[in-house]
XYZ file of C-alpha atoms in Angstrom:
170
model
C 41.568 9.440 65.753
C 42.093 6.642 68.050
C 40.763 4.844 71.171
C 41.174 5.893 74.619
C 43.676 3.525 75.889
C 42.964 1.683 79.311
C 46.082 3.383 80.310
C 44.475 6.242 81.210
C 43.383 4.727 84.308
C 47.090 5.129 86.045
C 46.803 9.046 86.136
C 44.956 8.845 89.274
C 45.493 12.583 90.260
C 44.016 13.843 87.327
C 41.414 16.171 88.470
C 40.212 17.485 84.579
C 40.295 15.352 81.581
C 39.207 17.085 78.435
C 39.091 15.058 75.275
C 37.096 16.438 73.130
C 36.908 17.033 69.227
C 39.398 14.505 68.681
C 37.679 11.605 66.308
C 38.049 9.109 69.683
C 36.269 5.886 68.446
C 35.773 2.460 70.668
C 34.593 2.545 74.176
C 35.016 4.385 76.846
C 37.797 2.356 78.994
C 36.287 1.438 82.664
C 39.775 2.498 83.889
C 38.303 5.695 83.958
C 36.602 5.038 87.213
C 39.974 4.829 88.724
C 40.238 8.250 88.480
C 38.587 9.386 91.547
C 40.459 12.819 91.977
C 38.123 13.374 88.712
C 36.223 17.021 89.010
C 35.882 17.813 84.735
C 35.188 14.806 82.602
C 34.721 16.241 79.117
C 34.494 13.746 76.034
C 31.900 15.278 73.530
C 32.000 15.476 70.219
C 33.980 12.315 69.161
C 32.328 8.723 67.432
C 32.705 6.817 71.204
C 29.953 3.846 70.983
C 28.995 1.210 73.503
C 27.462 2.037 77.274
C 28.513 4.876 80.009
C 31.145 2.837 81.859
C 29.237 1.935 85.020
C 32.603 3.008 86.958
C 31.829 6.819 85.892
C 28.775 6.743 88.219
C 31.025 6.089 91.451
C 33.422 8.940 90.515
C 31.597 11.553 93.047
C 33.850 14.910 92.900
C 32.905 15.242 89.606
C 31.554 18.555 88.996
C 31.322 18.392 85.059
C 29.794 15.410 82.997
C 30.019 15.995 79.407
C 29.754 13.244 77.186
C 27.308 14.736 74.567
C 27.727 14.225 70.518
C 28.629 10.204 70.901
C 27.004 7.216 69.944
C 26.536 6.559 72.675
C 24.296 3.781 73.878
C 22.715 2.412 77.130
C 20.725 3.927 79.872
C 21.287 6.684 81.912
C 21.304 3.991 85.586
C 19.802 4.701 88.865
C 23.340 5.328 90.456
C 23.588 8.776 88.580
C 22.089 9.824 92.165
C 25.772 9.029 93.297
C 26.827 12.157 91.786
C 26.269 15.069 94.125
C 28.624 17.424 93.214
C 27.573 17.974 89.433
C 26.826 21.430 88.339
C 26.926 20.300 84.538
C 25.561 17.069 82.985
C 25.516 16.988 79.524
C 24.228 13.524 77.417
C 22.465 14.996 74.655
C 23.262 14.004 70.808
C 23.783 9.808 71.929
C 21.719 7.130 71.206
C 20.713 6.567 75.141
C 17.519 4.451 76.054
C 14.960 3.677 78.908
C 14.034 6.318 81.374
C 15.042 9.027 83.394
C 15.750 7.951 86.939
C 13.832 9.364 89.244
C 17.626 9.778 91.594
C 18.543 12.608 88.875
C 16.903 14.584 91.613
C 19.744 13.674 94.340
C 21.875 16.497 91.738
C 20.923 19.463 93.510
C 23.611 21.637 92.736
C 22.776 20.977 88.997
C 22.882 24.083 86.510
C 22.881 22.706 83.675
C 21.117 18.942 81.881
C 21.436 18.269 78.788
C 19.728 15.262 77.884
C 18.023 16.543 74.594
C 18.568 14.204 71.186
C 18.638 10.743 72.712
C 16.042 8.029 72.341
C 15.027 8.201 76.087
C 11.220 7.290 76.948
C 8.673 6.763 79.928
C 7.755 9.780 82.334
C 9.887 12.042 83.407
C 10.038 11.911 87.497
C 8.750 14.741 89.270
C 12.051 14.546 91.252
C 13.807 16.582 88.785
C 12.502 19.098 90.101
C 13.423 18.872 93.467
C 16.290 21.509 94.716
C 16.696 22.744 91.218
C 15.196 26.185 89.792
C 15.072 25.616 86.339
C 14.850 29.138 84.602
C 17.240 32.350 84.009
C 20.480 30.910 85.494
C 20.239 27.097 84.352
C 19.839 25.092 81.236
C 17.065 22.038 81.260
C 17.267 20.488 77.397
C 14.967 17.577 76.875
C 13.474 18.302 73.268
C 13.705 15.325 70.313
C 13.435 12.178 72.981
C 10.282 10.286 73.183
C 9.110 10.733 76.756
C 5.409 10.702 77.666
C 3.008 12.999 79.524
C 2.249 13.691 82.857
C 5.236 16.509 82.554
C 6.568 17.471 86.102
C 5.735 21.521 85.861
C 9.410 22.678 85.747
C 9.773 20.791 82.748
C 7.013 21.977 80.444
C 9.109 24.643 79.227
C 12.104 22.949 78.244
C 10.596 19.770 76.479
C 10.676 20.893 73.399
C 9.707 18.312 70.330
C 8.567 14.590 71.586
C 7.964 11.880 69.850
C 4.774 10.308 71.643
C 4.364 7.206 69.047
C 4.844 4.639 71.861
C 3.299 6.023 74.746
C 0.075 4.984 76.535
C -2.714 6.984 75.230
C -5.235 8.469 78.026
């Protein structure tokens, strides 16, 4: 248990940082942005609350975003289109809100999004599915969020349960 100190920020060739399953509590430090060699960011599965440290979204080699099983809070911002590189973007199991950006579909190299278990509402932009074939070889997770219809086609298959309360009815 513990909080990830600000420190962490000096170990600026640090190319993987893996801290999972460790009982982390606090926030995420914005130090962390200093770490632009960055290409693995894994912190799931710990009790980390407040927002995604807006730093994170400038740290483009990252290949791997996994930040799942948190408390997460916030929205997922528009400068997620920053990251390029990412192969694997995991968020699900937080307590995110607002919408999906329509820039998630600047992540064409994506194979895997997990944004599945948040409270995340509004349409889902066509964009995500632009350069990315979700099916065989990738993982789309969306189910138990409370997005609204029209569904982009690549999605319908991977939306799972939504909780449609809130949205407009047509």
């Amino acid at each position: 248990t513990g909080e990830i100190p600000p420190e962490i920020g000096n170990l600026t060739n640090l190319e993987w940082l893996i801290l999972s399953n460790n009982q982390l509590t606090g926030e995420i430090p914005s130090e962390v942005g200093n770490l632009t060699n960055l290409r693995n960011l894994k912190i799931y599965d710990n009790q980390l609350t407040g927002s995604i440290p807006s730093e994170i979204w400038n740290l483009t080699n990252l290949t791997r975003l996994s930040l799942q099983d948190n408390q997460l809070t916030g929205s997922i911002p528009i400068e997620i289109g920053n990251l390029t590189n990412l192969t694997w973007f995991a968020l699900q199991q937080n307590q995110l809100t607002g919408s999906i950006p329509s820039e998630i579909g600047n992540l064409t190299n994506l194979s895997s999004l997990h944004l599945g278990h948040n409270l995340l509402t509004g349409e889902i932009p066509e964009t995500i599915c632009d350069g990315v074939n979700w099916g065989a070889n990738s993982q789309l997770y969306l189910t138990d969020n409370r997005l609204c219809a029209p569904y982009p086609s690549c999605t319908e298959d991977y939306l799972g349960e939504q909780n449609t309360n809130d949205c407009p009815q047509g």
